[in-house]
C-alpha cells in the first residue's frame, strides 16, 4: 500500500494554480524529499494532504484513505506532521504543550499511548532539560525540535515534515537528518519538504522536484543530476587535444586558451580521455572532473517548469 | 477537547486577570459604600441596590452581577469566544489541533462549552466574592423583594445564584456570535473587538425607544429580566422571552460557526 498518493491534485487561488494537477506517489518506508523553491506549492500540497485545505481538483490519499476537510480524518491518528514552522501555546511549557495536544484526540487509547511517549520524544530531540520552560522562552532551534517531538508523539506510520531543519544549527541539522534516516530504517514513511538541495540529497531515497505546482523531475538523488559528466583539462596544445578527442565516441570538447572542456556521454570515462590525449602526444598538466552540480540541475529544472508546456 | 480547553485556561494569566477584575467589582462596591454610606436624600441617581447594601450584605453580590452584566460580561464573552478559533489560527496552533486530528465541529463545540463554563465560573466567582465581602462587612439579613415581601437569607442567596444562571444563559447568544466571527478571521483581537461592539451596540439599541420594533430580536434583549426573580411571585414572562432570544441566537450562530469553519481553508 502506498503511504501518500496525489492524483491530479490542484489548488487554485484566484486565477493561479498554486498546485497544478500534481501526481505523486510515496511508498511505505520510503524517505521522500519534496524539493522546490519557495512558492512552488510545497506547503499547499502538504496542507491538502492533511485535510487543512480543500483541493480545487483531484484527490489525495493517506495510507489508502481519502483526505479532505470534512471527511472523517481518523487516518491522521497514524500520521505525524509539522506544517511550516512549529506553533505552540506560548504560555505553556514544552511538556504541557505536548500534553495538551496528546489529550486532544478522540480515542482514549490513543491519548494514553501519546501521553506515555512524551518523555521519550523529548529525549529523542534533546529537550528533556528544557521541557518545563515556557515555550515563550525557547529559541527558534528549540521550537523546531519541539515541533519534531510533537510530530513523533503518536508514533506515526507516516511522518510529514515541512522544512524540518529550518532554524537549526549545522549540528542540529545533522542530528535531525540522522533521526529521520533511523526512522525510515525502522519502517516509518518520511515525507520531507525542503528548498535546500544538499539537505535532501544526502538523506532521501527519492526526490521529487516541484516547480509552479508541478512535479518536474523525480528519482533517486544521484540520477537527478543527469548522466553528463564534464572534465576540465589543462594541456600544452589545445588544438592537438581537440583533434585527438574528436576521434573519440561520446566526447564533446571545446577549447578556451589552454583549457579544454570535455563533456562525456555514454560509456566514455575520464581515464579513457586521458589515455587518448597522452597517446596523441598531448602533455596533460591537470584533469579535473567538473560534475554538473545538483544546484545547476535544480535551477534548470525549475527554469523548464516555468515554460508552459 | 473540552477538558484540554479548560486546562489551558487554568494555566493562563488572562483567566486570573479577568477573575481579579470581575471579582474586584463587588468588593469595590462594598468598600465604597462602607466608606461613604449613601443617604436616601443624596442618592437621587444611585442604583436602588446600592442603597440597600448598608442594611444587608446580600446586596453586594446582586449589585456585582448588575454592574458587570452590561459591559464587563460582554467584554469577557467577546474575549473568550472571539479569540477561540481566530486566536488559534493566529498563533498557528489551529493546524496542529486539526491534524491531531480534532474534527472541526468538535473543536467549535468544545470552544463553546469551555467559554460558557469559564463565564459561569466567573459569574459564580463574582457572587462568591460579593457574598463573602458583603457578609463580612454588613452581615446577612432577609432580602426585601421588589414586590414588598421579604426572602430569608438562604432563599435569597439561591435566587441570586439563579440570577447568575439566567445571566449566563443570556450571554450564550453573544458567545455563539463571537465564535462565528472567530471562524471568519485569523485575528483574535479583531474578532474579540467585533463581538464586544456587537454586544454593546445591541444593548444600546435596546435602550433607544424609537427602535422598539426591533427590541425583541436583539441578542441582549431581556438581559435585565433577571430582576424579575426578586418579585413575589416570580415573574417568568420576561425571562422566558430573554431565554428564547438567546437560545435562538445560540442555535443560529453556532450552526453558522460550524458551517463556516467546515468550509474554510486553514492556511494560517
Coordinates of C-alpha atoms in Angstrom, one line a residue:
Chain A
X1 CA 0.0 0.0 0.0
X2 CA 1.3 3.5 -0.8
X3 CA 1.7 5.9 2.1
X4 CA 0.8 9.1 0.2
X5 CA -0.8 9.4 -3.3
X6 CA -1.9 12.5 -5.1
X7 CA -3.8 12.3 -8.4
X8 CA -4.3 15.4 -10.4
X9 CA -4.2 17.4 -7.2
X10 CA -5.0 21.1 -7.9
X11 CA -5.4 24.2 -5.7
X12 CA -6.5 27.4 -7.3
X13 CA -6.3 30.7 -5.6
X14 CA -7.9 33.4 -7.7
X15 CA -6.6 32.6 -11.2
X16 CA -3.3 31.0 -10.3
X17 CA -3.0 27.3 -9.8
X18 CA -0.7 27.1 -6.8
X19 CA -0.7 23.3 -7.1
X20 CA -1.4 22.3 -10.7
X21 CA -2.5 18.7 -11.4
X22 CA 0.1 17.2 -9.2
X23 CA 0.6 13.4 -9.4
X24 CA 2.7 12.0 -6.6
X25 CA 3.2 8.6 -5.0
X26 CA 5.2 7.8 -1.9
X27 CA 5.8 4.1 -0.9
X28 CA 5.6 2.9 2.6
X29 CA 9.0 3.0 4.4
X30 CA 10.4 5.5 1.9
X31 CA 12.3 8.7 2.8
X32 CA 10.9 11.0 0.1
X33 CA 12.3 14.5 -0.4
X34 CA 9.9 17.1 -1.7
X35 CA 12.1 19.7 -3.2
X36 CA 11.2 23.1 -4.6
X37 CA 11.9 26.8 -4.4
X38 CA 9.8 29.0 -2.1
X39 CA 6.4 29.4 -3.6
X40 CA 6.4 26.2 -5.6
X41 CA 3.4 24.9 -3.8
X42 CA 5.0 22.5 -1.3
X43 CA 3.2 23.8 1.8
X44 CA -0.1 24.0 0.0
X45 CA 0.3 20.4 -1.1
X46 CA 1.1 19.3 2.4
X47 CA -1.9 21.2 3.7
X48 CA -4.1 19.4 1.3
X49 CA -2.6 16.1 2.2
X50 CA -3.5 16.8 5.8
X51 CA -7.1 17.9 5.2
X52 CA -6.5 21.6 6.1
X53 CA -7.1 23.0 2.7
X54 CA -9.8 22.0 0.2
X55 CA -8.4 20.8 -3.1
X56 CA -9.9 22.6 -6.1
X57 CA -9.5 19.4 -8.1
X58 CA -8.0 15.9 -7.9
X59 CA -7.6 13.9 -4.8
X60 CA -5.1 12.9 -2.2
X61 CA -4.9 9.7 -0.1
X62 CA -3.0 8.9 3.0
X63 CA -2.4 5.2 3.8
X64 CA -5.2 4.5 1.3
X65 CA -7.8 6.8 3.0
X66 CA -9.1 9.8 1.1
X67 CA -8.3 13.1 2.8
X68 CA -10.2 16.3 2.6
X69 CA -11.7 18.8 5.1
X70 CA -15.0 17.5 6.3
X71 CA -14.3 13.8 5.7
X72 CA -13.5 11.5 8.7
X73 CA -9.8 12.2 9.2
X74 CA -9.2 9.3 11.6
X75 CA -6.3 8.2 9.5
X76 CA -4.4 11.2 10.8
X77 CA -4.0 9.4 14.1
X78 CA -1.4 7.4 12.3
X79 CA 0.4 10.4 10.9
X80 CA 2.7 13.0 12.4
X81 CA 3.2 16.4 10.9
X82 CA 4.9 19.6 11.0
X83 CA 3.4 22.3 8.7
X84 CA 5.6 25.3 8.1
X85 CA 7.1 26.5 11.3
X86 CA 6.0 24.8 14.5
X87 CA 3.4 26.6 16.6
X88 CA 2.7 26.2 20.3
X89 CA 0.8 27.8 23.2
X90 CA 3.4 30.3 24.3
X91 CA 2.1 30.4 27.9
X92 CA 2.5 26.7 28.4
X93 CA 5.8 24.8 28.9
X94 CA 7.1 22.5 26.2
X95 CA 5.9 19.4 28.1
X96 CA 2.4 20.9 28.7
X97 CA 2.1 21.8 25.1
X98 CA 2.8 18.1 24.2
X99 CA 0.3 17.1 26.9
X100 CA -2.4 19.4 25.6
X101 CA -2.1 18.1 22.0
X102 CA -1.7 14.5 23.2
X103 CA -5.1 14.8 25.0
X104 CA -6.8 16.4 22.1
X105 CA -7.6 13.1 20.4
X106 CA -10.9 11.2 20.3
X107 CA -9.8 7.7 21.3
X108 CA -8.8 7.2 24.9
X109 CA -6.3 4.5 24.0
X110 CA -4.5 6.8 21.5
X111 CA -4.5 9.6 24.1
X112 CA -2.9 7.2 26.7
X113 CA -0.3 6.0 24.2
X114 CA 0.7 9.6 23.3
X115 CA 0.9 10.7 26.9
X116 CA 3.2 7.8 27.7
X117 CA 5.6 8.7 24.9
X118 CA 6.1 12.4 26.0
X119 CA 9.4 11.7 27.9
X120 CA 10.7 9.5 25.1
X121 CA 10.2 12.1 22.3
X122 CA 11.5 14.9 24.4
X123 CA 14.7 12.8 25.0
X124 CA 14.8 12.0 21.3
X125 CA 15.0 15.6 20.3
X126 CA 17.2 16.6 23.2
X127 CA 14.7 18.8 25.0
X128 CA 14.4 16.8 28.3
X129 CA 16.2 19.6 30.2
X130 CA 14.1 22.4 28.8
X131 CA 10.8 20.6 29.0
X132 CA 9.4 22.6 31.9
X133 CA 10.3 26.0 30.4
X134 CA 7.6 28.1 28.9
X135 CA 7.7 28.0 25.1
X136 CA 7.9 31.8 25.1
X137 CA 11.5 31.4 26.3
X138 CA 12.5 28.9 23.6
X139 CA 15.0 29.7 20.9
X140 CA 14.0 29.0 17.3
X141 CA 16.0 25.8 17.2
X142 CA 14.3 24.6 20.4
X143 CA 10.9 25.3 18.9
X144 CA 11.9 23.4 15.8
X145 CA 12.9 20.4 18.0
X146 CA 9.7 20.6 19.9
X147 CA 7.8 20.6 16.6
X148 CA 9.6 17.4 15.6
X149 CA 8.8 15.9 19.0
X150 CA 5.2 16.7 18.5
X151 CA 5.1 15.1 15.1
X152 CA 6.7 12.0 16.6
X153 CA 4.4 11.9 19.6
X154 CA 1.8 9.5 18.1
X155 CA 4.5 7.0 16.9
X156 CA 3.3 7.7 13.4
X157 CA 3.5 5.4 10.4
X158 CA 3.8 8.4 8.1
X159 CA 5.8 11.5 9.0
X160 CA 5.2 14.7 7.0
X161 CA 7.7 17.4 7.8
X162 CA 7.8 20.8 6.1
X163 CA 11.3 22.2 6.2
X164 CA 12.2 20.4 9.4
X165 CA 15.8 21.7 9.7
X166 CA 14.8 25.4 9.5
X167 CA 16.4 27.4 12.2
X168 CA 18.7 24.6 13.3
X169 CA 22.5 25.0 13.6
X170 CA 24.6 22.6 11.4
X171 CA 25.0 20.1 14.3
X172 CA 21.2 20.1 14.8
X173 CA 20.6 19.6 11.1
X174 CA 22.8 16.6 11.0
X175 CA 21.1 15.2 14.1
X176 CA 17.7 15.6 12.5
X177 CA 18.8 14.0 9.3
X178 CA 20.2 11.1 11.3
X179 CA 17.0 10.8 13.2
X180 CA 14.9 10.8 10.0
X181 CA 17.1 8.1 8.4
X182 CA 16.8 6.0 11.5
X183 CA 13.0 6.3 11.5
X184 CA 12.9 5.5 7.8
X185 CA 15.1 2.5 8.5
X186 CA 12.6 1.4 11.2
X187 CA 9.8 1.4 8.6
X188 CA 8.3 4.8 9.1
X189 CA 7.5 6.6 5.9
X190 CA 9.1 10.1 5.9
X191 CA 7.9 12.8 3.5
X192 CA 10.1 15.8 3.9
X193 CA 9.9 19.1 2.0
X194 CA 12.9 21.4 1.5
X195 CA 14.1 24.2 -0.6
X196 CA 17.7 23.1 0.1
X197 CA 19.2 20.5 -2.3
X198 CA 22.1 19.5 -0.1
X199 CA 19.6 18.6 2.6
X200 CA 17.5 16.1 0.6
X201 CA 20.5 14.9 -1.5
X202 CA 22.3 13.4 1.5
X203 CA 19.2 11.9 3.2
X204 CA 16.5 10.9 0.8
X205 CA 15.8 7.7 -1.1
X206 CA 13.8 9.5 -3.7
X207 CA 13.4 13.2 -4.6
X208 CA 10.6 14.9 -6.4
X209 CA 11.2 18.4 -7.7
X210 CA 8.2 20.7 -7.6
X211 CA 8.0 23.9 -9.7
X212 CA 5.0 26.0 -10.1
X213 CA 2.8 23.4 -8.7
X214 CA 4.0 20.6 -10.9
X215 CA 6.4 17.8 -10.4
X216 CA 9.2 18.5 -13.0
X217 CA 11.5 15.6 -12.0
X218 CA 11.5 12.6 -9.8
X219 CA 14.0 9.9 -8.9
X220 CA 16.9 8.9 -6.6
X221 CA 19.1 12.0 -5.9
X222 CA 22.1 10.6 -7.8
X223 CA 20.1 10.1 -11.0
X224 CA 18.6 13.6 -10.8
X225 CA 21.9 15.0 -11.8
X226 CA 21.5 13.6 -15.3
X227 CA 24.2 11.4 -17.0
X228 CA 26.5 14.1 -18.3
X229 CA 29.9 14.4 -16.6
X230 CA 32.3 17.3 -17.5
X231 CA 36.1 17.3 -17.5
X232 CA 38.3 20.4 -17.2
X233 CA 41.6 19.5 -18.9
X234 CA 44.7 21.8 -19.0
X235 CA 47.0 20.9 -21.9
X236 CA 50.1 22.4 -23.7
X237 CA 48.4 22.3 -27.1
X238 CA 44.7 22.8 -27.2
X239 CA 44.2 22.3 -30.9
X240 CA 46.0 18.9 -31.0
X241 CA 43.9 17.9 -27.9
X242 CA 40.7 18.7 -29.7
X243 CA 41.8 16.7 -32.7
X244 CA 42.6 13.7 -30.5
X245 CA 39.2 14.0 -28.7
X246 CA 37.2 14.4 -31.9
X247 CA 38.1 10.8 -32.8
X248 CA 36.5 9.5 -29.6
X249 CA 32.9 8.4 -29.3
X250 CA 30.7 10.1 -26.8
X251 CA 33.0 13.0 -26.1
X252 CA 32.2 16.6 -27.0
X253 CA 35.1 19.0 -26.4
X254 CA 35.6 22.8 -26.6
X255 CA 38.8 24.8 -26.0
X256 CA 39.4 28.1 -24.3
X257 CA 43.1 29.1 -24.4
X258 CA 44.9 26.1 -23.0
X259 CA 41.9 24.8 -21.2
X260 CA 39.8 22.1 -22.8
X261 CA 36.3 21.2 -21.6
X262 CA 35.1 17.7 -22.5
X263 CA 31.6 16.5 -21.8
X264 CA 31.3 12.7 -21.5
X265 CA 28.3 10.7 -22.7
X266 CA 27.5 7.0 -22.6
X267 CA 30.4 4.8 -21.7
X268 CA 33.2 7.5 -22.0
X269 CA 35.3 7.8 -18.9
X270 CA 38.0 10.3 -17.7
X271 CA 40.7 7.6 -17.8
X272 CA 39.9 6.8 -21.4
X273 CA 40.1 10.5 -22.4
X274 CA 43.4 10.9 -20.6
X275 CA 44.9 7.8 -22.4
X276 CA 43.8 9.2 -25.8
X277 CA 45.4 12.5 -25.1
X278 CA 48.7 11.1 -23.9
X279 CA 49.0 8.7 -26.8
X280 CA 48.4 11.7 -29.2
X281 CA 51.4 13.3 -27.6
X282 CA 49.5 16.0 -25.7
X283 CA 51.0 16.9 -22.3
X284 CA 48.2 16.9 -19.7
X285 CA 49.0 19.1 -16.7
X286 CA 45.6 18.8 -15.0
X287 CA 42.4 16.8 -15.4
X288 CA 39.6 17.7 -13.1
X289 CA 36.1 16.2 -13.1
X290 CA 33.6 19.1 -13.1
X291 CA 30.4 17.4 -12.2
X292 CA 27.3 19.5 -13.1
X293 CA 26.2 20.5 -9.6
X294 CA 22.8 19.5 -8.4
X295 CA 22.2 23.2 -7.9
X296 CA 22.5 23.7 -11.7
X297 CA 20.3 20.7 -12.4
X298 CA 17.7 22.0 -10.0
X299 CA 17.8 25.5 -11.4
X300 CA 17.5 24.2 -14.9
X301 CA 14.6 22.0 -14.0
X302 CA 12.9 24.9 -12.3
X303 CA 13.5 27.1 -15.3
X304 CA 12.0 24.4 -17.6
X305 CA 9.0 24.2 -15.3
X306 CA 8.4 27.9 -15.8
X307 CA 7.9 27.5 -19.5
X308 CA 4.4 26.4 -20.2
X309 CA 4.5 23.0 -21.9
Chain B
X1 CA -11.0 18.5 23.8
X2 CA -13.3 20.4 26.2
X3 CA -11.1 19.4 29.1
X4 CA -8.0 20.4 27.2
X5 CA -9.5 23.9 26.7
X6 CA -10.3 24.3 30.4
X7 CA -6.9 23.1 31.3
X8 CA -5.3 25.7 29.0
X9 CA -7.5 28.4 30.6
X10 CA -6.4 27.3 34.0
X11 CA -2.7 27.9 33.1
X12 CA -3.3 31.3 31.5
X13 CA -2.7 34.6 33.2
X14 CA -5.5 36.3 31.4
X15 CA -8.1 34.0 33.1
X16 CA -6.9 35.2 36.5
X17 CA -6.7 38.8 35.3
X18 CA -10.4 38.5 34.3
X19 CA -11.3 36.9 37.6
X20 CA -9.5 39.6 39.6
X21 CA -11.1 42.4 37.6
X22 CA -14.6 40.9 37.9
X23 CA -14.3 39.7 41.5
X24 CA -12.9 43.1 42.4
X25 CA -16.1 44.9 41.4
X26 CA -18.4 43.8 44.2
X27 CA -15.5 44.2 46.6
X28 CA -15.0 47.8 45.4
X29 CA -18.7 48.5 45.7
X30 CA -18.7 47.2 49.3
X31 CA -15.6 49.3 50.2
X32 CA -17.1 52.4 48.5
X33 CA -20.4 52.0 50.4
X34 CA -18.7 51.4 53.7
X35 CA -16.5 54.5 53.3
X36 CA -19.3 56.8 52.4
X37 CA -22.7 55.2 53.1
X38 CA -25.4 56.5 50.8
X39 CA -28.1 58.6 52.4
X40 CA -31.6 58.5 50.9
X41 CA -31.6 62.3 50.2
X42 CA -28.2 62.3 48.5
X43 CA -28.7 59.2 46.3
X44 CA -31.2 60.5 43.8
X45 CA -29.5 58.9 40.9
X46 CA -27.7 55.9 42.6
X47 CA -28.9 52.5 41.6
X48 CA -31.6 51.3 44.1
X49 CA -29.5 48.2 45.0
X50 CA -26.7 50.4 46.4
X51 CA -28.9 52.0 48.9
X52 CA -29.7 48.6 50.4
X53 CA -26.2 47.3 50.8
X54 CA -25.7 49.1 54.1
X55 CA -28.6 47.1 55.6
X56 CA -27.7 43.7 54.0
X57 CA -24.5 42.2 52.7
X58 CA -26.5 40.1 50.2
X59 CA -27.0 43.1 48.1
X60 CA -23.3 43.1 47.3
X61 CA -23.3 40.0 45.0
X62 CA -26.5 41.2 43.4
X63 CA -25.1 44.7 42.8
X64 CA -21.9 43.0 41.5
X65 CA -23.9 41.0 38.9
X66 CA -26.0 44.1 37.9
X67 CA -22.8 46.1 37.4
X68 CA -20.8 43.6 35.4
X69 CA -23.6 42.5 33.1
X70 CA -23.9 45.5 30.8
X71 CA -20.2 45.9 30.0
X72 CA -17.7 43.6 31.6
X73 CA -19.7 40.5 30.8
X74 CA -19.9 41.2 27.0
X75 CA -16.2 42.0 27.2
X76 CA -15.3 38.7 28.8
X77 CA -17.6 36.8 26.5
X78 CA -16.1 38.6 23.5
X79 CA -12.6 37.8 24.6
X80 CA -13.3 34.1 25.3
X81 CA -15.3 33.4 22.1
X82 CA -13.8 35.8 19.6
X83 CA -10.3 34.6 20.4
X84 CA -11.3 30.9 20.4
X85 CA -10.7 29.9 16.8
X86 CA -9.1 33.1 15.4
X87 CA -6.5 33.2 18.2
X88 CA -5.5 29.6 17.5
X89 CA -5.3 30.4 13.8
X90 CA -3.2 33.5 14.6
X91 CA -0.8 31.5 16.8
X92 CA -0.6 28.7 14.2
X93 CA -1.8 26.1 16.7
X94 CA -5.1 25.6 14.9
X95 CA -3.4 23.5 12.2
X96 CA -1.8 21.2 14.8
X97 CA -5.1 20.7 16.6
X98 CA -6.8 19.8 13.3
X99 CA -4.2 17.3 12.2
X100 CA -4.1 15.6 15.6
X101 CA -7.0 15.1 14.4
X102 CA -9.6 17.0 16.2
X103 CA -12.7 17.2 13.9
X104 CA -13.8 20.8 13.1
X105 CA -17.3 20.5 14.6
X106 CA -15.8 19.1 17.8
X107 CA -13.4 21.9 18.1
X108 CA -16.1 24.6 17.7
X109 CA -18.4 22.8 20.2
X110 CA -15.5 22.4 22.7
X111 CA -14.7 26.0 22.4
X112 CA -18.3 27.0 23.0
X113 CA -18.5 24.7 26.1
X114 CA -15.3 26.0 27.5
X115 CA -16.2 29.6 27.0
X116 CA -19.6 29.1 28.7
X117 CA -18.1 27.1 31.5
X118 CA -15.5 29.9 32.2
X119 CA -18.2 32.6 32.1
X120 CA -20.2 30.5 34.5
X121 CA -17.3 30.2 36.9
X122 CA -16.6 33.9 36.6
X123 CA -20.2 34.7 37.5
X124 CA -20.1 32.3 40.5
X125 CA -16.8 34.0 41.5
X126 CA -18.5 37.4 41.4
X127 CA -21.4 36.1 43.5
X128 CA -18.9 34.4 45.9
X129 CA -16.7 37.5 46.3
X130 CA -19.7 39.8 46.8
X131 CA -21.4 37.5 49.3
X132 CA -18.2 37.0 51.3
X133 CA -17.1 40.6 51.5
X134 CA -20.7 41.9 51.8
X135 CA -21.4 39.4 54.5
X136 CA -18.3 40.2 56.5
X137 CA -18.7 43.9 56.3
X138 CA -22.5 44.3 56.6
X139 CA -23.8 40.8 57.7
X140 CA -26.6 38.9 56.0
X141 CA -30.3 39.7 56.5
X142 CA -33.5 38.9 54.9
X143 CA -33.8 40.4 51.4
X144 CA -36.7 42.7 50.5
X145 CA -38.2 41.8 47.1
X146 CA -39.4 44.3 44.5
X147 CA -42.9 43.3 45.5
X148 CA -42.5 44.4 49.1
X149 CA -42.3 40.9 50.6
X150 CA -39.0 39.6 52.1
X151 CA -36.9 36.5 51.4
X152 CA -34.9 34.7 54.1
X153 CA -31.1 34.9 53.6
X154 CA -30.6 31.3 52.3
X155 CA -33.6 31.6 49.9
X156 CA -32.3 35.0 48.8
X157 CA -28.8 33.5 48.1
X158 CA -30.5 30.8 45.9
X159 CA -32.3 33.5 44.0
X160 CA -29.0 35.3 43.4
X161 CA -27.5 32.1 42.1
X162 CA -30.5 31.7 39.9
X163 CA -30.0 35.2 38.6
X164 CA -26.3 34.4 37.8
X165 CA -27.6 31.3 35.9
X166 CA -30.1 33.4 33.9
X167 CA -27.4 35.9 33.1
X168 CA -25.1 33.1 31.9
X169 CA -27.9 31.7 29.6
X170 CA -28.5 35.3 28.4
X171 CA -24.8 35.7 27.3
X172 CA -24.8 32.5 25.3
X173 CA -26.1 34.2 22.2
X174 CA -23.1 36.6 22.3
X175 CA -20.7 33.7 22.8
X176 CA -22.2 32.0 19.7
X177 CA -21.9 35.2 17.7
X178 CA -18.3 35.6 18.9
X179 CA -17.5 32.0 17.8
X180 CA -19.0 32.6 14.4
X181 CA -16.9 35.8 13.9
X182 CA -13.9 33.9 15.2
X183 CA -14.2 31.4 12.3
X184 CA -14.1 34.2 9.7
X185 CA -10.8 35.7 10.6
X186 CA -7.2 35.0 11.6
X187 CA -7.1 37.9 14.0
X188 CA -8.0 37.1 17.6
X189 CA -8.2 40.7 18.8
X190 CA -10.2 41.7 15.7
X191 CA -12.9 39.0 16.4
X192 CA -13.0 40.0 20.0
X193 CA -13.5 43.6 19.3
X194 CA -16.2 42.9 16.7
X195 CA -18.0 40.7 19.2
X196 CA -17.8 43.2 22.1
X197 CA -19.0 46.0 19.8
X198 CA -22.0 43.9 18.6
X199 CA -23.0 43.1 22.1
X200 CA -22.8 46.6 23.4
X201 CA -24.5 48.0 20.3
X202 CA -27.3 45.6 20.9
X203 CA -27.6 46.8 24.4
X204 CA -27.7 50.5 23.3
X205 CA -30.3 49.8 20.6
X206 CA -32.3 48.0 23.3
X207 CA -32.4 51.3 25.2
X208 CA -33.5 53.5 22.3
X209 CA -37.3 53.8 22.4
X210 CA -37.7 54.6 18.7
X211 CA -36.1 51.2 17.8
X212 CA -38.8 49.4 19.8
X213 CA -39.8 47.4 16.8
X214 CA -36.5 45.5 16.8
X215 CA -36.1 45.2 20.5
X216 CA -37.5 41.7 20.8
X217 CA -34.9 40.5 18.3
X218 CA -31.8 41.9 19.8
X219 CA -29.4 39.3 21.3
X220 CA -29.2 41.1 24.6
X221 CA -32.9 41.7 24.9
X222 CA -34.2 40.5 28.2
X223 CA -30.9 40.5 29.9
X224 CA -32.3 42.7 32.7
X225 CA -35.2 40.4 33.3
X226 CA -33.2 38.6 36.0
X227 CA -34.6 41.3 38.4
X228 CA -38.0 39.5 38.0
X229 CA -36.6 36.7 40.2
X230 CA -36.9 39.2 43.0
X231 CA -40.6 39.6 42.7
X232 CA -43.2 37.7 44.6
X233 CA -44.4 35.6 42.9
X234 CA -41.6 35.3 40.4
X235 CA -42.5 36.9 37.0
X236 CA -41.4 34.5 34.4
X237 CA -42.6 36.0 31.1
X238 CA -39.6 38.4 30.7
X239 CA -37.1 35.7 31.4
X240 CA -38.8 33.3 29.1
X241 CA -38.6 35.8 26.3
X242 CA -35.0 36.6 27.1
X243 CA -34.1 32.9 27.1
X244 CA -35.9 32.3 23.8
X245 CA -33.9 35.1 22.1
X246 CA -30.6 33.9 23.5
X247 CA -31.3 30.3 22.5
X248 CA -32.3 31.4 19.0
X249 CA -29.0 33.3 18.6
X250 CA -27.0 30.5 20.0
X251 CA -28.5 27.9 17.6
X252 CA -28.3 30.1 14.5
X253 CA -24.7 31.4 15.1
X254 CA -23.3 28.0 16.4
X255 CA -24.7 26.5 13.2
X256 CA -23.2 29.4 11.3
X257 CA -19.8 28.8 13.0
X258 CA -19.9 25.1 12.2
X259 CA -20.7 25.7 8.6
X260 CA -18.2 28.5 8.0
X261 CA -15.4 26.6 9.8
X262 CA -16.2 23.4 7.8
X263 CA -15.7 25.2 4.5
X264 CA -12.7 27.2 5.5
X265 CA -9.2 26.6 4.2
X266 CA -6.8 26.6 7.2
X267 CA -3.9 28.4 5.6
X268 CA -2.6 30.1 8.7

